[in-house]
Tab-separated table of C-alpha atoms in Angstrom:
chain	number	residue	atom	x	y	z
A	1	MET	CA	-0.080	0.092	-0.086
A	2	SER	CA	2.733	2.446	0.962
A	3	ASP	CA	4.850	1.831	-2.165
A	4	LEU	CA	1.382	2.136	-4.247
A	5	VAL	CA	1.139	5.920	-2.022
A	6	SER	CA	4.879	6.606	-2.445
A	7	LYS	CA	4.721	5.597	-7.126
A	8	GLN	CA	1.458	8.058	-7.178
A	9	GLN	CA	3.685	10.401	-5.625
A	10	ALA	CA	6.372	10.024	-7.824
A	11	ALA	CA	4.265	10.243	-10.386
A	12	VAL	CA	2.981	13.742	-9.293
A	13	THR	CA	6.242	15.069	-8.779
A	14	LEU	CA	7.372	13.876	-12.048
A	15	ALA	CA	4.241	15.127	-14.170
A	16	GLY	CA	5.227	18.956	-12.119
A	17	ASP	CA	8.636	18.070	-14.159
A	18	PRO	CA	8.492	19.786	-17.496
A	19	PHE	CA	12.068	18.046	-18.796
A	20	SER	CA	11.216	15.183	-17.021
A	21	PRO	CA	11.195	12.408	-19.328
A	22	THR	CA	8.673	10.235	-17.669
A	23	ARG	CA	5.624	12.568	-17.489
A	24	ASP	CA	2.768	12.928	-19.218
A	25	PRO	CA	4.004	14.820	-22.372
A	26	HIS	CA	0.341	16.093	-23.516
A	27	HIS	CA	-1.113	16.879	-19.333
A	28	GLY	CA	-4.500	16.046	-20.326
A	29	HIS	CA	-4.786	17.504	-24.064
A	30	PRO	CA	-5.141	16.121	-26.942
A	31	PRO	CA	-1.639	15.052	-28.382
A	32	HIS	CA	-1.825	17.408	-31.720
A	33	LEU	CA	-2.792	20.718	-29.265
A	34	ALA	CA	0.696	22.342	-28.525
A	35	HIS	CA	1.145	23.896	-25.157
A	36	HIS	CA	1.169	27.496	-25.706
A	37	PHE	CA	-2.367	27.442	-27.390
A	38	GLU	CA	-5.925	27.449	-25.549
A	39	THR	CA	-7.951	25.387	-27.736
A	40	PRO	CA	-7.457	23.284	-30.868
A	41	GLU	CA	-9.513	25.810	-32.560
A	42	GLN	CA	-6.872	28.950	-31.453
A	43	GLN	CA	-3.923	26.503	-32.801
A	44	TYR	CA	-5.648	26.137	-36.396
A	45	SER	CA	-6.369	29.105	-37.096
A	46	SER	CA	-2.706	31.207	-35.727
A	47	ALA	CA	-1.792	27.760	-38.260
A	48	LYS	CA	-3.713	28.977	-41.059
A	49	VAL	CA	-3.065	33.245	-40.473
A	50	GLY	CA	0.491	31.901	-40.708
A	51	MET	CA	0.663	30.051	-43.979
A	52	TRP	CA	-1.448	32.382	-45.709
A	53	VAL	CA	1.417	35.358	-44.653
A	54	PHE	CA	3.846	32.841	-46.318
A	55	LEU	CA	1.948	32.180	-49.396
A	56	ALA	CA	1.503	36.426	-49.218
A	57	THR	CA	5.575	36.578	-49.402
A	58	GLU	CA	4.988	34.158	-52.359
A	59	LEU	CA	3.093	36.354	-54.440
A	60	LEU	CA	5.254	39.148	-53.665
A	61	MET	CA	8.895	37.178	-54.784
A	62	PHE	CA	6.749	36.020	-57.773
A	63	GLY	CA	5.083	39.761	-58.585
A	64	GLY	CA	8.845	40.876	-58.644
A	65	LEU	CA	9.372	37.918	-61.994
A	66	PHE	CA	5.780	39.761	-63.196
A	67	CYS	CA	6.912	43.214	-62.610
A	68	ALA	CA	10.187	42.052	-64.915
A	69	TYR	CA	7.895	40.039	-67.488
A	70	SER	CA	5.699	43.229	-67.835
A	71	VAL	CA	8.114	45.616	-68.383
A	72	TYR	CA	9.901	43.453	-71.143
A	73	ARG	CA	6.777	42.891	-72.611
A	74	HIS	CA	5.504	46.415	-72.773
A	75	ASN	CA	8.295	47.653	-73.809
A	76	HIS	CA	9.229	45.021	-76.716
A	77	PRO	CA	6.040	43.249	-77.328
A	78	GLU	CA	6.779	42.534	-80.975
A	79	VAL	CA	9.643	40.404	-79.019
A	80	PHE	CA	7.552	38.687	-77.223
A	81	GLU	CA	5.511	37.918	-80.345
A	82	PHE	CA	8.205	36.668	-82.253
A	83	ALA	CA	9.806	34.515	-79.606
A	84	HIS	CA	6.670	32.491	-78.003
A	85	HIS	CA	6.467	30.481	-80.977
A	86	TYR	CA	9.526	28.658	-79.261
A	87	LEU	CA	6.232	27.322	-76.888
A	88	ASP	CA	4.119	25.034	-77.320
A	89	ARG	CA	0.787	25.708	-76.327
A	90	SER	CA	-0.337	22.500	-76.821
A	91	LEU	CA	1.704	21.318	-73.997
A	92	GLY	CA	1.084	24.801	-71.741
A	93	ALA	CA	-2.984	23.603	-72.623
A	94	ILE	CA	-2.198	20.210	-70.945
A	95	ASN	CA	-0.052	21.044	-68.159
A	96	THR	CA	-2.747	23.164	-66.727
A	97	ILE	CA	-5.377	21.167	-67.269
A	98	VAL	CA	-2.962	18.354	-65.323
A	99	LEU	CA	-2.513	21.056	-62.521
A	100	ILE	CA	-6.008	22.051	-61.850
A	101	THR	CA	-6.647	18.264	-61.719
A	102	SER	CA	-4.217	18.152	-59.231
A	103	SER	CA	-5.825	20.817	-57.293
A	104	LEU	CA	-8.762	19.186	-57.895
A	105	THR	CA	-8.019	15.757	-55.852
A	106	MET	CA	-5.875	17.898	-53.620
A	107	ALA	CA	-9.012	19.828	-52.043
A	108	TRP	CA	-10.772	16.383	-52.209
A	109	GLY	CA	-8.252	14.913	-49.869
A	110	VAL	CA	-8.566	17.859	-47.882
A	111	ARG	CA	-12.211	16.714	-47.713
A	112	CYS	CA	-11.075	13.044	-47.128
A	113	ALA	CA	-8.749	14.510	-43.879
A	114	GLN	CA	-11.565	16.106	-42.403
A	115	LEU	CA	-13.881	13.678	-43.026
A	116	GLY	CA	-11.912	10.811	-41.419
A	117	GLN	CA	-11.607	8.614	-44.531
A	118	ARG	CA	-8.073	7.749	-44.752
A	119	ARG	CA	-8.163	5.888	-47.199
A	120	GLY	CA	-10.375	7.929	-49.881
A	121	LEU	CA	-7.098	10.616	-48.588
A	122	VAL	CA	-4.477	8.419	-49.208
A	123	LEU	CA	-5.565	7.800	-52.627
A	124	CYS	CA	-6.356	11.685	-53.203
A	125	LEU	CA	-2.969	12.555	-52.220
A	126	VAL	CA	-1.871	9.614	-54.522
A	127	LEU	CA	-3.575	11.330	-57.551
A	128	THR	CA	-2.367	15.011	-56.687
A	129	LEU	CA	1.622	13.584	-56.608
A	130	ILE	CA	0.913	11.566	-59.799
A	131	GLY	CA	-0.627	15.356	-61.614
A	132	GLY	CA	2.528	16.846	-60.142
A	133	ALA	CA	4.804	14.385	-61.387
A	134	GLY	CA	2.901	14.692	-64.967
A	135	PHE	CA	3.317	18.359	-64.989
A	136	MET	CA	7.039	17.718	-64.530
A	137	THR	CA	7.764	15.556	-66.580
A	138	ILE	CA	5.717	17.463	-70.047
A	139	LYS	CA	7.986	20.666	-68.513
A	140	THR	CA	11.186	18.490	-68.994
A	141	ILE	CA	10.549	17.634	-72.223
A	142	GLU	CA	9.495	20.918	-73.406
A	143	TYR	CA	12.999	22.014	-71.595
A	144	HIS	CA	14.523	19.762	-73.798
A	145	HIS	CA	13.643	20.991	-76.607
A	146	LYS	CA	15.046	24.246	-75.668
A	147	TYR	CA	17.716	22.744	-74.588
A	148	VAL	CA	18.456	20.805	-77.786
A	149	GLU	CA	16.849	23.812	-80.139
A	150	HIS	CA	19.609	26.223	-79.084
A	151	VAL	CA	17.106	28.234	-77.264
A	152	TRP	CA	18.597	27.497	-73.577
A	153	PHE	CA	19.056	30.274	-71.362
A	154	GLY	CA	22.236	32.356	-71.249
A	155	ALA	CA	25.017	31.966	-73.459
A	156	GLY	CA	22.673	28.896	-74.498
A	157	ASN	CA	20.852	30.773	-76.310
A	158	ARG	CA	21.428	31.251	-80.249
A	159	TYR	CA	20.192	34.820	-79.862
A	160	SER	CA	21.850	35.565	-77.569
A	161	LYS	CA	25.412	37.894	-77.993
A	162	HIS	CA	27.140	35.541	-75.583
A	163	TYR	CA	26.333	32.445	-77.941
A	164	GLN	CA	28.936	29.829	-77.117
A	165	GLY	CA	26.855	26.609	-79.052
A	166	PRO	CA	27.264	25.579	-81.929
A	167	SER	CA	26.336	27.158	-85.611
A	168	ILE	CA	23.093	27.267	-85.901
A	169	ASN	CA	22.487	25.696	-89.553
A	170	GLU	CA	24.036	22.715	-87.831
A	171	GLY	CA	23.270	20.519	-85.032
A	172	PRO	CA	20.795	18.153	-84.025
A	173	PHE	CA	17.257	20.024	-84.456
A	174	GLY	CA	14.309	17.947	-84.508
A	175	GLY	CA	11.197	18.575	-86.250
A	176	HIS	CA	9.763	20.561	-83.036
A	177	GLN	CA	9.236	24.042	-83.652
A	178	SER	CA	11.161	23.929	-85.818
A	179	GLU	CA	9.542	25.971	-88.866
A	180	SER	CA	12.528	27.616	-90.822
A	181	ALA	CA	11.623	31.000	-90.294
A	182	LEU	CA	12.173	30.904	-87.095
A	183	ARG	CA	15.750	30.411	-87.989
A	184	MET	CA	18.400	32.376	-89.301
A	185	THR	CA	20.207	31.236	-92.669
A	186	GLU	CA	23.508	31.615	-93.316
A	187	GLY	CA	22.940	35.141	-95.592
A	188	GLU	CA	20.293	36.548	-92.146
A	189	ARG	CA	23.256	35.451	-90.133
A	190	GLN	CA	26.091	37.863	-92.619
A	191	GLU	CA	23.093	40.535	-92.350
A	192	ALA	CA	22.919	40.627	-88.466
A	193	ALA	CA	26.532	40.847	-88.883
A	194	ALA	CA	26.204	43.806	-90.874
A	195	ASP	CA	24.143	45.199	-88.638
A	196	LYS	CA	26.295	44.727	-86.078
A	197	GLU	CA	28.816	46.266	-88.065
A	198	MET	CA	26.507	49.077	-88.760
A	199	MET	CA	27.006	49.952	-85.087
A	200	ALA	CA	30.297	49.300	-84.273
A	201	PRO	CA	32.786	51.793	-82.209
A	202	THR	CA	34.058	53.706	-85.902
A	203	THR	CA	30.267	54.534	-87.239
A	204	GLN	CA	28.777	57.627	-85.336
A	205	PRO	CA	25.416	59.028	-86.272
A	206	THR	CA	25.385	61.744	-88.450
A	207	GLU	CA	22.117	63.159	-88.584
A	208	SER	CA	18.779	61.838	-86.988
A	209	PHE	CA	15.403	62.450	-88.551
A	210	GLY	CA	12.722	65.216	-86.896
A	211	PRO	CA	14.009	67.585	-85.239
A	212	ALA	CA	16.318	68.367	-82.538
A	213	PHE	CA	15.706	67.809	-78.472
A	214	VAL	CA	14.479	70.808	-76.860
A	215	ASP	CA	14.995	70.395	-73.253
A	216	PRO	CA	12.197	72.860	-71.871
A	217	ASN	CA	14.418	73.142	-68.648
A	218	ALA	CA	17.565	74.122	-70.117
A	219	GLY	CA	20.211	76.159	-68.305
A	220	THR	CA	17.796	74.986	-65.024
A	221	PRO	CA	19.018	72.986	-62.380
A	222	ASP	CA	15.983	70.787	-63.974
A	223	GLU	CA	17.706	70.373	-67.110
A	224	SER	CA	17.890	66.407	-68.395
A	225	LYS	CA	20.662	64.731	-67.759
A	226	ILE	CA	19.821	61.698	-70.316
A	227	LYS	CA	19.473	63.379	-73.448
A	228	PRO	CA	17.143	61.624	-76.221
A	229	THR	CA	19.959	59.819	-78.570
A	230	GLN	CA	17.245	59.948	-81.599
A	231	VAL	CA	13.962	62.570	-81.888
A	232	ILE	CA	11.798	60.823	-84.193
A	233	PRO	CA	9.189	62.575	-85.753
A	234	ALA	CA	5.926	62.494	-84.174
A	235	GLY	CA	3.575	60.028	-84.714
A	236	LEU	CA	6.131	57.712	-86.015
A	237	SER	CA	7.141	54.856	-84.277
A	238	THR	CA	10.815	52.872	-84.346
A	239	ARG	CA	8.546	49.862	-83.551
A	240	VAL	CA	7.623	47.515	-86.094
A	241	ARG	CA	4.257	47.227	-86.547
A	242	PRO	CA	3.090	44.345	-88.453
A	243	GLU	CA	-0.615	44.270	-90.291
A	244	VAL	CA	-3.217	42.858	-87.936
A	245	GLY	CA	-2.554	38.806	-88.702
A	246	GLU	CA	1.112	38.641	-89.549
A	247	GLU	CA	3.272	37.047	-88.018
A	248	VAL	CA	6.572	38.686	-86.355
A	249	ARG	CA	9.566	37.425	-87.803
A	250	TYR	CA	13.028	37.654	-87.034
A	251	GLU	CA	14.233	39.522	-89.942
A	252	ASP	CA	11.222	42.539	-89.476
A	253	LEU	CA	12.802	43.027	-85.827
A	254	PRO	CA	15.396	45.810	-85.510
A	255	GLN	CA	18.947	44.984	-84.556
A	256	PHE	CA	18.209	46.607	-81.070
A	257	GLU	CA	15.301	44.279	-80.593
A	258	LYS	CA	17.259	41.351	-82.173
A	259	ASP	CA	19.402	41.418	-79.255
A	260	ARG	CA	16.619	41.189	-77.334
A	261	VAL	CA	15.064	38.317	-78.187
A	262	SER	CA	17.781	36.100	-75.749
A	263	THR	CA	15.425	37.912	-72.492
A	264	PHE	CA	12.257	36.510	-73.092
A	265	PHE	CA	13.836	33.009	-72.723
A	266	ASN	CA	15.755	34.178	-69.709
A	267	ILE	CA	12.344	35.196	-68.214
A	268	TYR	CA	10.615	32.107	-69.482
A	269	PHE	CA	13.580	30.076	-67.676
A	270	LEU	CA	13.531	32.113	-64.438
A	271	MET	CA	9.315	32.015	-63.710
A	272	THR	CA	8.261	28.677	-65.000
A	273	GLY	CA	11.809	27.461	-63.271
A	274	LEU	CA	10.557	28.722	-59.476
A	275	HIS	CA	7.005	27.484	-60.540
A	276	GLY	CA	9.214	24.384	-60.883
A	277	ILE	CA	10.854	24.170	-57.827
A	278	HIS	CA	7.628	25.225	-56.358
A	279	VAL	CA	6.113	21.532	-57.626
A	280	LEU	CA	8.882	19.846	-56.460
A	281	VAL	CA	8.958	21.300	-52.965
A	282	GLY	CA	5.023	20.901	-52.884
A	283	MET	CA	5.518	16.810	-53.748
A	284	GLY	CA	7.905	16.475	-51.059
A	285	LEU	CA	5.292	18.132	-48.751
A	286	ILE	CA	2.479	16.102	-50.209
A	287	THR	CA	5.153	13.005	-49.738
A	288	TRP	CA	5.675	13.690	-45.995
A	289	ILE	CA	1.800	14.313	-45.289
A	290	LEU	CA	1.034	11.029	-47.378
A	291	VAL	CA	3.145	9.021	-45.070
A	292	ARG	CA	1.429	10.231	-42.091
A	293	GLY	CA	-1.836	10.212	-43.312
A	294	ALA	CA	-1.458	6.399	-44.111
A	295	ARG	CA	-1.057	5.762	-40.265
A	296	GLY	CA	-3.477	7.664	-39.965
A	297	ALA	CA	-2.499	11.309	-37.717
A	298	PHE	CA	-5.235	13.351	-39.761
A	299	GLY	CA	-9.176	13.391	-38.961
A	300	PRO	CA	-12.278	15.913	-37.653
A	301	LEU	CA	-10.355	17.080	-35.181
A	302	TYR	CA	-6.714	17.661	-36.602
A	303	TYR	CA	-6.116	18.104	-39.997
A	304	THR	CA	-4.126	21.352	-40.010
A	305	PRO	CA	-1.184	19.886	-42.026
A	306	VAL	CA	-3.136	18.472	-44.954
A	307	ASP	CA	-4.810	21.797	-45.321
A	308	LEU	CA	-1.760	23.631	-45.205
A	309	VAL	CA	0.084	21.746	-47.558
A	310	GLY	CA	-3.075	21.821	-50.262
A	311	LEU	CA	-3.262	25.618	-50.093
A	312	TYR	CA	0.429	25.628	-50.934
A	313	TRP	CA	-0.234	23.624	-53.951
A	314	HIS	CA	-3.174	25.555	-55.034
A	315	LEU	CA	-0.637	28.263	-54.661
A	316	VAL	CA	1.584	26.652	-56.998
A	317	ASP	CA	-1.441	26.152	-59.590
A	318	LEU	CA	-2.316	29.926	-58.874
A	319	ILE	CA	0.675	31.345	-60.434
A	320	TRP	CA	0.436	29.033	-63.739
A	321	ILE	CA	-2.698	29.880	-64.095
A	322	PHE	CA	-0.859	33.247	-64.305
A	323	LEU	CA	2.071	31.801	-66.327
A	324	PHE	CA	0.237	29.724	-68.625
A	325	PRO	CA	-1.547	32.940	-71.004
A	326	LEU	CA	1.546	35.554	-69.808
A	327	LEU	CA	3.768	33.172	-70.984
A	328	TYR	CA	1.978	30.885	-73.920
A	329	LEU	CA	-1.034	32.549	-75.316
A	330	ILE	CA	1.194	35.979	-76.983
A	331	HIS	CA	-1.244	36.518	-79.762
B	1	MET	CA	-23.372	27.971	-45.724
B	2	SER	CA	-26.160	25.149	-45.975
B	3	ASP	CA	-23.234	22.756	-47.252
B	4	GLU	CA	-22.337	19.626	-45.175
B	5	THR	CA	-20.837	21.010	-41.547
B	6	ILE	CA	-19.523	18.387	-38.783
B	7	GLU	CA	-21.874	18.799	-36.088
B	8	PRO	CA	-18.876	18.850	-32.737
B	9	SER	CA	-21.328	16.455	-31.617
B	10	SER	CA	-20.958	13.854	-34.264
B	11	VAL	CA	-17.157	13.807	-34.149
B	12	ALA	CA	-16.920	12.653	-29.919
B	13	ALA	CA	-15.175	16.202	-29.457
B	14	ALA	CA	-13.029	16.284	-25.858
B	15	PRO	CA	-14.669	19.191	-23.161
B	16	GLY	CA	-14.007	22.099	-24.721
B	17	GLU	CA	-12.455	21.079	-27.334
B	18	ASP	CA	-14.605	23.363	-30.251
B	19	HIS	CA	-12.645	22.779	-32.991
B	20	ALA	CA	-15.123	19.915	-35.020
B	21	GLY	CA	-17.211	22.729	-35.111
B	22	HIS	CA	-15.475	24.702	-37.315
B	23	VAL	CA	-14.593	22.540	-39.911
B	24	HIS	CA	-16.495	23.343	-42.833
B	25	VAL	CA	-16.984	20.317	-45.642
B	26	VAL	CA	-16.389	21.600	-49.439
B	27	PRO	CA	-19.136	19.571	-50.829
B	28	PRO	CA	-18.383	17.036	-53.792
B	29	TRP	CA	-20.720	18.376	-56.717
B	30	LEU	CA	-18.748	22.316	-55.700
B	31	LEU	CA	-15.553	21.177	-55.988
B	32	LEU	CA	-16.554	19.048	-59.335
B	33	ALA	CA	-18.482	22.248	-60.481
B	34	VAL	CA	-15.067	24.822	-60.305
B	35	PHE	CA	-12.873	22.216	-61.536
B	36	ALA	CA	-15.245	22.309	-64.331
B	37	ALA	CA	-15.543	25.805	-64.333
B	38	LEU	CA	-11.803	26.014	-64.536
B	39	LEU	CA	-11.672	23.612	-67.355
B	40	VAL	CA	-14.054	25.645	-69.596
B	41	LEU	CA	-12.112	29.023	-68.778
B	42	THR	CA	-8.816	26.551	-69.676
B	43	PHE	CA	-10.519	26.327	-73.079
B	44	VAL	CA	-12.184	29.602	-73.665
B	45	THR	CA	-8.514	31.342	-72.709
B	46	VAL	CA	-6.758	28.698	-74.792
B	47	ALA	CA	-9.603	29.752	-78.067
B	48	ILE	CA	-9.764	33.156	-77.378
B	49	THR	CA	-6.404	33.943	-79.020
B	50	HIS	CA	-7.518	32.594	-82.051
B	51	PHE	CA	-9.728	35.787	-82.373
B	52	ASP	CA	-7.783	39.475	-82.723
B	53	PHE	CA	-8.919	42.571	-80.542
B	54	GLY	CA	-5.590	43.978	-80.696
B	55	ARG	CA	-2.371	43.476	-79.238
B	56	THR	CA	-3.711	45.714	-75.492
B	57	VAL	CA	-7.354	43.992	-74.979
B	58	ASN	CA	-6.159	40.453	-75.677
B	59	VAL	CA	-3.819	40.955	-73.030
B	60	TRP	CA	-6.914	42.239	-70.783
B	61	VAL	CA	-8.983	39.541	-71.946
B	62	ALA	CA	-6.600	36.801	-71.135
B	63	LEU	CA	-5.292	38.544	-67.743
B	64	GLY	CA	-9.349	39.079	-66.838
B	65	ILE	CA	-9.614	35.474	-67.364
B	66	ALA	CA	-6.814	34.478	-65.519
B	67	VAL	CA	-7.997	36.221	-62.505
B	68	ALA	CA	-11.410	34.351	-62.806
B	69	LYS	CA	-10.062	31.378	-62.479
B	70	ALA	CA	-7.674	32.215	-59.610
B	71	THR	CA	-10.676	33.523	-58.080
B	72	LEU	CA	-12.342	30.454	-58.092
B	73	VAL	CA	-9.050	28.107	-57.232
B	74	ALA	CA	-8.755	30.808	-53.448
B	75	LEU	CA	-12.640	31.170	-53.017
B	76	PHE	CA	-13.328	27.188	-52.618
B	77	PHE	CA	-9.877	25.606	-53.130
B	78	MET	CA	-8.178	27.059	-50.664
B	79	HIS	CA	-11.567	27.389	-48.437
B	80	LEU	CA	-11.388	31.468	-48.461
B	81	LYS	CA	-14.798	31.794	-49.458
B	82	TRP	CA	-15.135	29.903	-45.451
B	83	ASP	CA	-12.192	31.692	-43.824
B	84	SER	CA	-11.666	34.089	-41.509
B	85	PRO	CA	-11.289	37.547	-43.513
B	86	PHE	CA	-8.767	38.272	-41.994
B	87	ASN	CA	-6.548	35.475	-44.562
B	88	GLY	CA	-8.411	36.783	-47.341
B	89	LEU	CA	-7.239	40.271	-45.805
B	90	VAL	CA	-3.565	38.726	-46.375
B	91	CYS	CA	-4.054	37.523	-49.792
B	92	VAL	CA	-5.813	40.933	-51.357
B	93	THR	CA	-3.539	42.641	-49.619
B	94	ALA	CA	-0.280	40.738	-51.172
B	95	MET	CA	-1.889	40.797	-54.703
B	96	PHE	CA	-3.048	44.676	-54.403
B	97	PHE	CA	0.807	45.559	-53.591
B	98	VAL	CA	2.227	43.069	-56.369
B	99	ALA	CA	-0.593	45.172	-58.538
B	100	LEU	CA	0.745	48.468	-57.032
B	101	PHE	CA	4.734	47.575	-57.451
B	102	ILE	CA	3.597	46.262	-61.128
B	103	GLY	CA	0.910	49.521	-62.208
B	104	ILE	CA	3.569	52.230	-60.701
B	105	THR	CA	7.012	50.107	-62.787
B	106	LEU	CA	5.114	50.329	-65.823
B	107	LEU	CA	4.132	53.707	-65.779
B	108	ASP	CA	7.412	54.909	-65.106
B	109	SER	CA	8.362	52.594	-68.039
B	110	LYS	CA	5.821	54.325	-70.256
B	111	GLU	CA	7.216	57.490	-69.631
B	112	THR	CA	11.101	56.869	-70.099
B	113	ALA	CA	11.672	54.109	-72.552
B	114	VAL	CA	8.631	53.924	-74.967
B	115	ASN	CA	11.753	55.278	-77.852
B	116	PHE	CA	14.834	54.184	-76.297
B	117	GLN	CA	17.195	52.617	-77.748
B	118	PRO	CA	20.730	51.889	-77.169
B	119	PRO	CA	23.036	54.813	-76.545
B	120	PRO	CA	25.471	55.850	-79.447
B	121	VAL	CA	28.503	54.943	-79.580
B	122	PRO	CA	30.735	57.645	-77.767
B	123	ALA	CA	32.673	59.321	-79.884
B	124	ALA	CA	36.338	58.401	-80.105
B	125	ARG	CA	37.925	60.676	-77.440
B	126	PRO	CA	40.794	62.631	-78.876
B	127	ALA	CA	44.417	60.929	-78.155
B	128	GLU	CA	46.078	62.546	-75.237
């Protein structure tokens, strides 16, 4: 009897010691409720606000890339109209559908977790994973085509000044997106070289057409530091304005636009690449909750991780919803 | 709001545990309807490129459809429709600042870079 009492006393002592390994770690509350929260409800809503703040920073991070895209497209619309022909819009559309479908299965998975349907949750998460893998497979096919056709990023882009690859008339160009109009012939290359020659340091712009630039603030401290290099007559644009329905061809682009074609691919790879990394991270997270869910960790009382990973996955879908028309569907 | 909502009594909640009372379960028909709408809008956004409304209008049409799709995803798949409004506020604030960022940058770009051309090669300096 005295033995039992001493055991009870020992238990009380241990329970009061927060560092004891044998104390009840949850002292009466559900195992998923952290000590610093009053109720599971409070914990759940705190977690969700935290996730949304994180998603907000994600939106802002992609916002920087969308800003670069907007400025570049605004200033060089015909570069986009030319360069987007290298993107396969069927593959882009298929990927959109794949990602939307995986969003549906993810949302359904959250529903299963809420209802405590373990098998449904596992099935939905596996389908979502397959969707993510399918998306990345198609993306890899697209990237591979661009690598093979030397429209890669940086120096791997045939339109880049720093292009290091083989001459574009050689090499293994497949049938994919290989309309001859998209490629420069040897003559065009010479022409482009001649264009560069024109801009060589020996030549000076001798005359500008139109009236000379008049700075209204000349002589004052507000005088503009940057003078326009060329004043063009009002109503004229230096840009190519193809007729409606006419495709922009590389040969039609002025030299300073030709020099910028490779920037389109840099933007494309940066945006879709960062998005692809997010897909991979999302797949990792889904695998994690899949393992936990298969062990029965989630139910109506606790499904926060499933919900938050779902939010992340939907955000990835949401960003692709903007990337697809902006990159692939340029008229 | 009359959708399936698990009653606390049905899940044997512990005393003081009202978490389950706030579970909002999206009904399957709604998930499928949103999915169908997203598919239709994807089809529309591809099909609409065959019509030429001019360079600017086409961009805005594509953006409008994308915003509609994003709204559907955020409201129903991401539960914002039933969430605490604060979460929606966080989302809308982020979107607002992205729009502000891009808008103001574009305004500046419009003012300064319309006819931007590479600067002429500077005149060779006289040998000293």
